[in-house]
Short mmCIF file of C-alpha atoms and ligand atoms in Angstrom, two decimals:
data_model
loop_
_atom_site.label_atom_id
_atom_site.label_comp_id
_atom_site.label_asym_id
_atom_site.label_seq_id
_atom_site.Cartn_x
_atom_site.Cartn_y
_atom_site.Cartn_z
CA MET A 24 -29.34 2.30 14.74
CA THR A 25 -28.86 4.88 12.01
CA SER A 26 -31.84 5.00 9.70
CA LEU A 27 -31.78 5.35 5.94
CA ASN A 28 -33.26 8.80 6.33
CA ASP A 29 -30.19 9.81 8.31
CA ILE A 30 -27.96 8.59 5.51
CA THR A 31 -29.88 10.49 2.86
CA GLN A 32 -30.37 13.66 4.85
CA GLN A 33 -26.74 13.98 5.73
CA ALA A 34 -25.81 13.39 2.10
CA GLY A 35 -28.30 16.08 1.04
CA ARG A 36 -26.62 18.79 3.11
CA ASP A 37 -23.31 18.59 1.30
CA ALA A 38 -22.02 21.19 -1.14
CA ALA A 39 -21.09 20.77 -4.81
CA PRO A 40 -17.96 18.66 -5.35
CA ALA A 41 -14.53 20.14 -5.92
CA VAL A 42 -13.57 16.85 -7.56
CA PRO A 43 -16.53 15.99 -9.80
CA PHE A 44 -16.98 12.67 -11.59
CA PRO A 45 -18.50 12.53 -15.09
CA ALA A 46 -22.27 12.47 -15.50
CA GLY A 47 -23.50 8.90 -15.85
CA PHE A 48 -20.71 7.53 -13.66
CA ARG A 49 -21.78 4.23 -12.01
CA TRP A 50 -21.63 4.42 -8.24
CA GLY A 51 -21.89 0.92 -6.89
CA ALA A 52 -21.04 -1.61 -4.25
CA ALA A 53 -20.29 -5.30 -4.65
CA THR A 54 -20.88 -8.62 -2.91
CA ALA A 55 -20.58 -12.28 -3.92
CA ALA A 56 -23.01 -15.14 -3.48
CA TYR A 57 -21.15 -17.44 -1.10
CA GLN A 58 -19.99 -14.49 0.99
CA VAL A 59 -23.44 -13.03 1.68
CA GLU A 60 -26.34 -15.25 0.66
CA GLY A 61 -26.41 -18.07 3.20
CA ALA A 62 -29.39 -20.42 2.56
CA ALA A 63 -26.79 -22.97 1.59
CA ALA A 64 -29.15 -25.92 1.57
CA GLU A 65 -32.40 -24.20 0.63
CA ASP A 66 -34.66 -24.37 -2.40
CA GLY A 67 -32.57 -26.96 -4.21
CA ARG A 68 -29.11 -25.38 -3.98
CA GLY A 69 -26.37 -28.00 -4.37
CA PRO A 70 -22.98 -28.03 -2.65
CA SER A 71 -20.06 -26.04 -3.99
CA VAL A 72 -16.34 -26.47 -3.45
CA TRP A 73 -16.57 -23.83 -0.70
CA ASP A 74 -19.18 -25.83 1.24
CA THR A 75 -16.79 -28.78 1.16
CA PHE A 76 -13.69 -26.72 1.93
CA CYS A 77 -15.30 -25.01 4.94
CA ARG A 78 -16.06 -28.42 6.39
CA THR A 79 -12.45 -29.55 6.06
CA PRO A 80 -10.80 -28.95 9.45
CA GLY A 81 -8.16 -26.24 9.54
CA LYS A 82 -9.03 -24.61 6.22
CA VAL A 83 -11.08 -21.61 7.39
CA LEU A 84 -10.35 -19.50 10.45
CA GLY A 85 -12.64 -20.41 13.35
CA GLY A 86 -14.25 -23.19 11.30
CA ASP A 87 -16.59 -20.56 9.82
CA THR A 88 -18.82 -21.42 6.86
CA GLY A 89 -21.07 -19.55 4.43
CA ASP A 90 -24.12 -21.53 5.55
CA VAL A 91 -25.88 -18.40 6.84
CA ALA A 92 -23.41 -15.59 6.03
CA ALA A 93 -25.31 -12.25 5.89
CA ASP A 94 -28.57 -14.06 5.06
CA HIS A 95 -28.89 -11.93 1.92
CA TYR A 96 -31.01 -14.69 0.34
CA HIS A 97 -33.83 -13.88 2.77
CA ARG A 98 -33.02 -10.23 3.45
CA PHE A 99 -32.28 -8.92 -0.03
CA GLY A 100 -35.32 -6.60 0.18
CA GLU A 101 -33.86 -4.85 3.22
CA ASP A 102 -30.46 -4.78 1.54
CA VAL A 103 -31.86 -3.17 -1.61
CA GLY A 104 -33.39 -0.56 0.72
CA LEU A 105 -29.94 0.10 2.15
CA MET A 106 -28.55 0.48 -1.36
CA SER A 107 -31.12 3.09 -2.33
CA GLY A 108 -30.57 4.85 1.00
CA ILE A 109 -26.90 5.19 0.13
CA GLY A 110 -27.84 6.27 -3.39
CA LEU A 111 -26.13 3.47 -5.33
CA ASN A 112 -27.10 3.32 -8.98
CA ALA A 113 -25.59 -0.15 -9.52
CA TYR A 114 -25.16 -3.32 -7.45
CA ARG A 115 -22.61 -5.97 -8.32
CA PHE A 116 -23.57 -9.40 -6.98
CA SER A 117 -22.71 -12.90 -8.10
CA ILE A 118 -24.92 -15.76 -9.19
CA SER A 119 -24.38 -18.97 -7.28
CA TRP A 120 -23.79 -21.65 -9.91
CA PRO A 121 -24.81 -24.48 -7.51
CA ARG A 122 -28.01 -22.61 -6.67
CA VAL A 123 -29.16 -22.39 -10.27
CA GLN A 124 -27.59 -25.57 -11.68
CA PRO A 125 -26.85 -27.84 -8.72
CA ASP A 126 -24.92 -30.51 -10.65
CA GLY A 127 -22.95 -27.97 -12.67
CA SER A 128 -24.47 -29.46 -15.83
CA GLY A 129 -27.87 -30.52 -17.04
CA ALA A 130 -31.05 -29.38 -15.33
CA PHE A 131 -31.46 -25.86 -13.98
CA ASN A 132 -33.11 -25.20 -10.64
CA GLN A 133 -36.06 -22.89 -11.26
CA ALA A 134 -36.23 -21.80 -7.61
CA GLY A 135 -32.62 -20.64 -7.83
CA LEU A 136 -33.21 -18.69 -11.04
CA ASP A 137 -36.36 -17.17 -9.53
CA PHE A 138 -34.34 -15.81 -6.61
CA TYR A 139 -32.12 -13.83 -8.98
CA ARG A 140 -35.13 -12.66 -11.00
CA ARG A 141 -36.70 -11.34 -7.80
CA LEU A 142 -33.44 -9.68 -6.79
CA ALA A 143 -33.03 -8.06 -10.22
CA ASP A 144 -36.63 -6.85 -10.16
CA ALA A 145 -36.26 -5.36 -6.67
CA LEU A 146 -33.10 -3.57 -7.80
CA LEU A 147 -34.66 -2.21 -10.96
CA GLU A 148 -37.66 -1.00 -9.02
CA ALA A 149 -35.30 0.86 -6.66
CA GLY A 150 -33.39 2.42 -9.57
CA VAL A 151 -30.29 0.30 -8.92
CA GLU A 152 -28.84 -1.44 -11.97
CA PRO A 153 -28.16 -5.16 -11.47
CA TRP A 154 -24.57 -6.17 -12.38
CA PRO A 155 -24.26 -9.93 -11.94
CA THR A 156 -21.02 -11.90 -12.03
CA LEU A 157 -21.43 -15.47 -13.16
CA TYR A 158 -18.48 -17.02 -11.35
CA HIS A 159 -17.19 -15.83 -8.00
CA TRP A 160 -15.47 -19.10 -7.00
CA ASP A 161 -18.36 -21.36 -5.94
CA LEU A 162 -17.82 -24.24 -8.39
CA PRO A 163 -20.51 -26.94 -8.06
CA GLN A 164 -18.92 -29.85 -6.18
CA PRO A 165 -19.85 -32.42 -8.87
CA LEU A 166 -17.69 -30.51 -11.37
CA GLU A 167 -14.78 -30.50 -8.93
CA ASP A 168 -15.30 -34.23 -8.45
CA ALA A 169 -14.92 -34.55 -12.22
CA GLY A 170 -11.56 -32.71 -12.08
CA GLY A 171 -12.49 -29.05 -11.56
CA TRP A 172 -10.97 -26.14 -13.50
CA PRO A 173 -7.83 -28.04 -14.57
CA GLU A 174 -10.27 -30.04 -16.78
CA ARG A 175 -11.14 -28.47 -20.11
CA ASP A 176 -14.73 -29.68 -19.90
CA THR A 177 -15.37 -27.29 -16.98
CA ALA A 178 -15.00 -24.34 -19.38
CA HIS A 179 -17.74 -25.82 -21.59
CA ARG A 180 -19.96 -26.49 -18.58
CA PHE A 181 -19.47 -22.84 -17.57
CA ALA A 182 -20.60 -21.60 -20.98
CA ASP A 183 -23.74 -23.77 -20.81
CA TYR A 184 -24.48 -22.45 -17.33
CA ALA A 185 -23.93 -18.85 -18.51
CA ALA A 186 -26.32 -19.34 -21.41
CA GLY A 187 -28.96 -20.76 -19.05
CA VAL A 188 -28.69 -17.86 -16.61
CA HIS A 189 -28.68 -15.39 -19.47
CA ALA A 190 -31.87 -16.93 -20.85
CA ALA A 191 -33.53 -16.37 -17.46
CA LEU A 192 -32.21 -12.86 -16.74
CA GLY A 193 -31.09 -11.34 -20.04
CA ASP A 194 -34.35 -9.41 -20.35
CA ARG A 195 -33.66 -7.46 -17.14
CA VAL A 196 -29.85 -7.46 -16.83
CA ARG A 197 -27.65 -5.57 -19.26
CA HIS A 198 -24.10 -5.73 -17.84
CA TRP A 199 -22.60 -9.19 -17.38
CA THR A 200 -19.32 -10.19 -15.78
CA THR A 201 -18.17 -13.73 -16.54
CA VAL A 202 -15.39 -14.72 -14.11
CA ASN A 203 -14.18 -12.86 -11.04
CA GLU A 204 -10.45 -12.77 -10.27
CA PRO A 205 -9.37 -15.85 -12.24
CA TRP A 206 -5.92 -15.47 -10.61
CA CYS A 207 -7.41 -16.30 -7.21
CA ALA A 208 -9.63 -19.10 -8.49
CA ALA A 209 -6.69 -20.74 -10.26
CA PHE A 210 -3.72 -20.14 -7.99
CA LEU A 211 -5.20 -19.90 -4.49
CA GLY A 212 -7.53 -22.78 -5.36
CA TYR A 213 -5.16 -25.12 -7.17
CA ALA A 214 -1.55 -24.04 -6.38
CA SER A 215 -1.28 -22.82 -2.78
CA GLY A 216 -4.51 -24.52 -1.71
CA GLU A 217 -5.50 -21.60 0.55
CA HIS A 218 -8.87 -21.43 -1.16
CA ALA A 219 -11.31 -24.13 -2.23
CA PRO A 220 -10.84 -26.74 -3.48
CA GLY A 221 -7.50 -26.65 -1.63
CA ARG A 222 -5.41 -28.49 -4.21
CA ARG A 223 -1.64 -27.98 -4.52
CA GLU A 224 -0.94 -28.82 -8.13
CA PRO A 225 1.17 -26.17 -9.89
CA ALA A 226 0.70 -27.60 -13.39
CA GLY A 227 -3.03 -28.08 -12.76
CA SER A 228 -3.37 -24.51 -11.52
CA LEU A 229 -1.98 -23.18 -14.80
CA MET A 230 -4.50 -25.18 -16.77
CA ALA A 231 -7.17 -23.92 -14.37
CA ALA A 232 -6.17 -20.34 -15.27
CA HIS A 233 -6.33 -21.17 -18.97
CA HIS A 234 -9.72 -22.87 -18.65
CA LEU A 235 -11.15 -19.98 -16.63
CA LEU A 236 -10.16 -17.70 -19.50
CA LEU A 237 -11.51 -20.15 -22.05
CA GLY A 238 -14.75 -20.41 -20.05
CA HIS A 239 -15.00 -16.62 -20.15
CA GLY A 240 -14.65 -16.58 -23.95
CA LEU A 241 -17.08 -19.43 -24.53
CA ALA A 242 -19.61 -17.85 -22.16
CA VAL A 243 -19.41 -14.46 -23.89
CA GLN A 244 -19.94 -16.18 -27.26
CA ALA A 245 -22.93 -18.13 -25.94
CA MET A 246 -24.58 -15.10 -24.32
CA ARG A 247 -23.89 -12.61 -27.10
CA ASP A 248 -25.40 -14.97 -29.65
CA ARG A 249 -28.58 -15.03 -27.60
CA LEU A 250 -29.06 -11.28 -27.14
CA PRO A 251 -26.67 -8.93 -28.89
CA GLY A 252 -27.55 -5.72 -26.95
CA ASN A 253 -26.05 -6.84 -23.64
CA ARG A 254 -22.59 -5.81 -22.39
CA PHE A 255 -19.99 -8.42 -21.48
CA GLY A 256 -16.69 -8.48 -19.63
CA ALA A 257 -14.57 -10.16 -16.96
CA ALA A 258 -13.22 -8.86 -13.62
CA VAL A 259 -9.50 -9.26 -13.02
CA ASN A 260 -7.55 -8.49 -9.85
CA LEU A 261 -4.71 -6.25 -10.93
CA TYR A 262 -1.82 -5.00 -8.82
CA ALA A 263 0.75 -2.32 -9.20
CA VAL A 264 4.07 -4.16 -9.14
CA SER A 265 7.41 -2.57 -8.28
CA PRO A 266 10.94 -3.84 -7.80
CA ALA A 267 12.26 -3.34 -4.25
CA THR A 268 15.45 -1.73 -5.60
CA ASP A 269 16.96 -1.01 -9.01
CA ASP A 270 18.95 -4.23 -8.78
CA GLU A 271 18.54 -6.37 -11.92
CA ALA A 272 17.32 -9.36 -9.91
CA ASP A 273 14.57 -7.23 -8.38
CA ALA A 274 13.58 -5.91 -11.79
CA ASP A 275 13.28 -9.48 -13.03
CA ALA A 276 11.19 -10.42 -9.98
CA ALA A 277 8.84 -7.54 -10.80
CA ARG A 278 8.62 -8.70 -14.42
CA ARG A 279 7.69 -12.22 -13.28
CA ILE A 280 5.07 -11.16 -10.75
CA ASP A 281 3.55 -8.63 -13.13
CA GLY A 282 3.52 -11.45 -15.68
CA MET A 283 1.71 -13.92 -13.42
CA GLN A 284 -0.62 -11.44 -11.75
CA ASN A 285 -1.54 -9.04 -14.55
CA ARG A 286 -0.33 -9.94 -18.02
CA LEU A 287 -1.19 -13.68 -17.88
CA PHE A 288 -4.83 -12.54 -17.87
CA LEU A 289 -4.83 -9.19 -19.65
CA ASP A 290 -2.85 -10.28 -22.70
CA PRO A 291 -5.09 -13.20 -23.75
CA LEU A 292 -8.28 -11.31 -22.88
CA LEU A 293 -7.38 -8.10 -24.70
CA ASN A 294 -4.69 -9.11 -27.21
CA GLY A 295 -5.39 -12.78 -27.91
CA ARG A 296 -1.98 -14.09 -26.86
CA TYR A 297 -0.04 -15.11 -23.79
CA PRO A 298 3.07 -13.03 -23.03
CA GLU A 299 6.18 -14.74 -24.42
CA ASP A 300 8.28 -14.17 -21.29
CA VAL A 301 5.57 -15.66 -19.07
CA LEU A 302 5.27 -18.71 -21.33
CA ALA A 303 9.05 -19.12 -21.04
CA ASP A 304 8.90 -18.82 -17.22
CA LEU A 305 6.13 -21.42 -17.12
CA ALA A 306 7.59 -23.90 -19.61
CA PRO A 307 9.27 -25.95 -16.81
CA HIS A 308 5.74 -26.53 -15.46
CA GLY A 309 4.63 -27.91 -18.81
CA PHE A 310 2.25 -25.02 -19.55
CA ALA A 311 1.42 -25.35 -23.23
CA PRO A 312 -2.14 -24.18 -23.81
CA ASP A 313 -3.76 -24.86 -27.17
CA PRO A 314 -3.16 -21.74 -29.34
CA ALA A 315 -6.52 -22.35 -31.01
CA ASP A 316 -8.17 -21.28 -27.72
CA LEU A 317 -6.72 -17.77 -27.87
CA PRO A 318 -9.17 -16.31 -30.40
CA VAL A 319 -12.02 -17.72 -28.28
CA ILE A 320 -10.63 -16.07 -25.15
CA ASN A 321 -10.07 -12.82 -27.05
CA GLN A 322 -13.77 -11.91 -27.46
CA PRO A 323 -14.50 -8.25 -28.09
CA LEU A 324 -15.21 -6.83 -24.62
CA ASP A 325 -17.76 -4.17 -23.80
CA GLN A 326 -16.31 -3.58 -20.35
CA LEU A 327 -13.39 -4.72 -18.22
CA GLY A 328 -13.67 -4.96 -14.44
CA VAL A 329 -10.61 -4.02 -12.40
CA ASN A 330 -10.37 -5.18 -8.79
CA TYR A 331 -7.62 -3.26 -7.02
CA TYR A 332 -6.44 -3.42 -3.42
CA THR A 333 -2.67 -2.88 -3.14
CA ARG A 334 0.80 -2.99 -4.69
CA HIS A 335 3.29 -5.84 -4.73
CA THR A 336 6.86 -4.77 -4.06
CA VAL A 337 9.19 -7.64 -4.88
CA SER A 338 12.80 -8.73 -4.76
CA GLY A 339 14.66 -11.45 -6.62
CA ARG A 340 17.56 -11.40 -4.18
CA PRO A 341 17.78 -13.72 -1.21
CA GLY A 342 17.53 -12.40 2.32
CA GLU A 343 15.09 -9.50 1.90
CA ALA A 344 12.41 -8.92 4.52
CA THR A 345 9.24 -10.56 3.25
CA GLN A 346 5.58 -10.65 3.97
CA ALA A 347 2.90 -13.22 3.28
CA VAL A 348 0.76 -12.05 0.39
CA SER A 349 -2.58 -13.61 1.05
CA SER A 350 -3.65 -15.72 4.01
CA PRO A 351 -1.81 -17.17 7.01
CA PHE A 352 -2.54 -20.72 5.81
CA SER A 353 -0.24 -20.83 2.85
CA ALA A 354 2.34 -23.57 2.97
CA HIS A 355 2.79 -23.53 -0.78
CA SER A 356 3.28 -20.63 -3.13
CA PRO A 357 0.54 -19.47 -5.48
CA TRP A 358 3.33 -17.94 -7.59
CA VAL A 359 3.94 -20.76 -10.02
CA GLY A 360 7.05 -20.00 -12.07
CA SER A 361 8.12 -17.25 -9.64
CA GLU A 362 9.04 -19.29 -6.59
CA SER A 363 12.26 -17.41 -5.88
CA VAL A 364 10.51 -14.04 -5.61
CA ARG A 365 10.14 -12.38 -2.20
CA PHE A 366 7.43 -9.90 -1.27
CA VAL A 367 8.88 -6.92 0.52
CA THR A 368 7.18 -4.84 3.17
CA ARG A 369 7.77 -1.11 2.68
CA GLY A 370 6.50 -0.08 6.08
CA ARG A 371 3.53 1.86 4.72
CA PRO A 372 0.20 1.90 6.59
CA VAL A 373 -1.76 -1.30 6.09
CA THR A 374 -5.43 -2.30 6.27
CA GLY A 375 -6.62 -4.99 8.65
CA MET A 376 -5.67 -7.53 5.98
CA GLY A 377 -2.02 -6.46 6.27
CA TRP A 378 -2.21 -5.01 2.73
CA GLU A 379 -0.25 -1.82 2.22
CA ILE A 380 -2.42 1.15 1.29
CA ASP A 381 -1.24 2.49 -2.06
CA ASP A 382 -3.80 4.58 -3.92
CA ARG A 383 -1.23 5.77 -6.46
CA GLY A 384 -0.93 2.12 -7.46
CA LEU A 385 -4.53 2.27 -8.67
CA HIS A 386 -3.73 5.27 -10.86
CA GLU A 387 -0.72 3.37 -12.16
CA VAL A 388 -2.79 0.28 -12.99
CA LEU A 389 -5.47 2.31 -14.79
CA THR A 390 -3.11 4.45 -16.84
CA ARG A 391 -1.02 1.41 -17.74
CA LEU A 392 -4.14 -0.39 -19.02
CA HIS A 393 -5.02 2.66 -21.09
CA ARG A 394 -1.49 3.01 -22.46
CA GLU A 395 -0.61 -0.60 -23.20
CA TYR A 396 -3.89 -2.32 -24.13
CA PRO A 397 -6.71 -1.76 -26.61
CA ALA A 398 -9.31 0.70 -25.38
CA VAL A 399 -12.22 -0.77 -23.45
CA PRO A 400 -14.59 0.90 -20.99
CA LEU A 401 -13.23 0.22 -17.50
CA TYR A 402 -15.01 -0.21 -14.20
CA ILE A 403 -13.48 -0.60 -10.77
CA THR A 404 -15.44 -3.71 -9.82
CA GLU A 405 -13.82 -3.99 -6.37
CA ASN A 406 -11.87 -1.68 -4.10
CA GLY A 407 -12.10 -1.43 -0.35
CA ALA A 408 -10.52 -2.06 3.02
CA GLY A 409 -11.06 -4.87 5.51
CA TYR A 410 -10.62 -4.36 9.24
CA ASP A 411 -11.39 -6.02 12.56
CA GLU A 412 -14.13 -3.68 13.79
CA THR A 413 -16.33 -3.19 16.80
CA PRO A 414 -19.44 -1.01 16.89
CA ASP A 415 -19.31 2.17 18.93
CA GLY A 416 -22.45 3.94 20.14
CA GLY A 417 -24.80 2.37 17.60
CA THR A 418 -22.56 2.75 14.55
CA VAL A 419 -19.03 2.03 13.37
CA HIS A 420 -16.62 4.93 13.13
CA ASP A 421 -14.56 3.54 10.26
CA ALA A 422 -12.36 6.52 9.51
CA GLY A 423 -9.68 4.20 8.09
CA ARG A 424 -12.06 2.89 5.44
CA ILE A 425 -13.25 6.39 4.55
CA ALA A 426 -9.66 7.56 4.10
CA TYR A 427 -8.93 4.49 1.94
CA LEU A 428 -11.97 5.01 -0.29
CA ASP A 429 -11.41 8.73 -0.56
CA ALA A 430 -7.79 8.29 -1.64
CA HIS A 431 -8.64 5.59 -4.18
CA LEU A 432 -11.50 7.62 -5.65
CA ARG A 433 -9.10 10.54 -6.08
CA ALA A 434 -6.78 8.16 -7.95
CA CYS A 435 -9.75 7.22 -10.17
CA HIS A 436 -10.50 10.87 -10.80
CA ASP A 437 -6.88 11.55 -11.74
CA ALA A 438 -6.97 8.61 -14.13
CA ILE A 439 -10.15 9.95 -15.77
CA SER A 440 -8.46 13.36 -16.12
CA ASP A 441 -5.57 11.55 -17.81
CA GLY A 442 -7.96 10.16 -20.42
CA VAL A 443 -8.67 6.70 -18.93
CA PRO A 444 -12.19 5.56 -19.92
CA LEU A 445 -13.22 4.71 -16.36
CA ARG A 446 -17.00 4.56 -16.19
CA GLY A 447 -17.81 3.38 -12.68
CA TYR A 448 -16.67 2.33 -9.23
CA PHE A 449 -18.00 -0.51 -7.07
CA THR A 450 -16.68 -0.56 -3.55
CA TRP A 451 -16.03 -3.87 -1.86
CA SER A 452 -18.29 -4.41 -0.06
CA LEU A 453 -21.87 -3.39 0.58
CA LEU A 454 -22.09 -5.65 3.64
CA ASP A 455 -19.69 -7.28 6.06
CA ASN A 456 -19.39 -10.86 4.86
CA PHE A 457 -17.57 -14.19 4.77
CA GLU A 458 -13.97 -13.36 3.90
CA TRP A 459 -12.96 -16.81 2.58
CA ALA A 460 -10.11 -18.41 4.55
CA TRP A 461 -10.38 -15.56 7.08
CA GLY A 462 -13.98 -16.51 7.90
CA TYR A 463 -15.92 -13.65 9.51
CA SER A 464 -12.84 -12.13 11.17
CA LYS A 465 -12.38 -9.38 8.57
CA ARG A 466 -15.06 -6.81 7.77
CA PHE A 467 -15.15 -4.93 4.46
CA GLY A 468 -18.74 -3.61 4.51
CA LEU A 469 -20.17 -0.11 4.31
CA VAL A 470 -22.85 -1.70 6.44
CA ARG A 471 -22.07 -3.70 9.57
CA VAL A 472 -23.72 -7.08 9.94
CA ASP A 473 -24.24 -8.47 13.42
CA TYR A 474 -24.06 -12.16 12.55
CA ALA A 475 -25.94 -13.22 15.71
CA THR A 476 -29.03 -11.13 14.91
CA GLN A 477 -28.45 -10.26 11.23
CA ARG A 478 -29.06 -6.65 12.17
CA ARG A 479 -27.63 -4.19 9.63
CA THR A 480 -26.00 -0.95 10.81
CA PRO A 481 -24.69 1.57 8.28
CA LYS A 482 -21.16 2.63 9.19
CA ASP A 483 -19.76 6.15 8.91
CA SER A 484 -18.41 5.09 5.52
CA ALA A 485 -21.97 4.43 4.26
CA ARG A 486 -22.92 8.03 5.12
CA TRP A 487 -19.70 9.30 3.61
CA TYR A 488 -20.25 7.34 0.37
CA ALA A 489 -23.87 8.55 0.22
CA ALA A 490 -22.60 12.15 0.39
CA VAL A 491 -20.05 11.49 -2.37
CA ILE A 492 -22.73 10.02 -4.63
CA ARG A 493 -25.23 12.76 -3.88
CA ARG A 494 -22.63 15.42 -4.74
CA GLY A 495 -21.33 13.45 -7.72
CA GLY A 496 -17.77 13.64 -6.46
CA LEU A 497 -15.35 14.44 -3.68
CA PRO A 498 -14.74 17.60 -1.69
CA ASP A 499 -11.48 19.47 -1.88
CA ALA A 500 -8.65 17.46 -0.32
CA GLY A 501 -8.50 20.20 2.33
O1 IFM B 630 -13.65 -10.71 -0.42
C1 IFM B 630 -12.81 -10.70 -1.54
C2 IFM B 630 -13.60 -10.91 -2.80
O2 IFM B 630 -14.36 -12.06 -2.76
C3 IFM B 630 -12.67 -10.99 -3.98
N1 IFM B 630 -11.76 -9.88 -4.01
C4 IFM B 630 -11.07 -9.53 -2.80
C5 IFM B 630 -12.05 -9.41 -1.65
C6 IFM B 630 -11.30 -9.04 -0.36
O3 IFM B 630 -10.36 -10.02 -0.05
#
């Protein structure tokens, strides 16, 4: 096994970067509670929608669950050691709502809060800044039983939960992310049913999206009132979107998908309104959110998290070659209001998820945000590549992941040179982990996890990333 010393020493031998990032840039990696923690029934944690979903036959590949995952709950000390070996100066993790407030309302579970206090302390001691996300999809089951995100009350429960976590951790955590990828939580969870809770209710999914945004706004209000010095934001999964051809129908398909994927979230968060064309597309589904919620959603943001993986190329004409956009389980579309749109494969190289690799799309997303929306400090809160991988001679030679990360970091650098206020980059993921409906079949980690032994093995990409951080940038493209 490669030791941490090896990681650091190799990084130390590298020359000054030809492509330097600004001083103070956050170099991070990300995980999420249900994907890494395990300890699903320990120390008072209650069930979440994902515990229930994983136990529903046919929902997750191989019948996998997050019961043990990467056992981060018990091994976080070792994992923090890995982070400092790589040289990360920030770690994005999520707080498990059912671990700290098992019923989703009412009493908090002190043992759950203590876990995150210990984690934050270990990080701070190692010089790694803790960046928690409050909601990465593990809704407490009792709240789902009461109607889930389509119910307005869930947004208020989320704000109460956020205030409770903030009271416990606000003294040691400065940067807070409210909701992660509300598009996925709303539309994979409540429209296509590929994700927990597996409901297929188009109208309900739209209200889920609205209430996730409302929950974000209410949570920011609740936390900022408690301790004004902290920094607050959300993390949205944005895509570059292109029409397959210059045909008008394809242009309209691109407008719709950009509307549902990007603008449905960015416009209320940053401008305090839903886009008119998207509201018109969604009117047949009865989407008529209360306009009084918009100023609540539109809280001043201190940071915006961008999760970027690929581009959508779309056609509005029948008969184009198409590809599934998310998992192989989808029988229903997550694209409410855009059902006639087809996703076109361009034949570019793909990751193990089947997602086309398109680093220029990241530059496009960042410069578009800078051009079209009010200025806010940006962070890449997720970016990475998942593959089916096998270890080779005590490590993993993940050249594909290194090439992916290198290309996307160059896109970030170009965006910074173009004036985009990009302040940090968190790769997805620190560790191999539970990839939702794909179970453990896809690996995104810088560090391999052998799930039978829980042994951690840094991959080539961990050493590569350590060298990038140590140099403060990338070498010449060569
Ligand atoms: O693993 C997920 C993560 O939970 C949310 N963003 C995308 C990642 C890769 O699919």
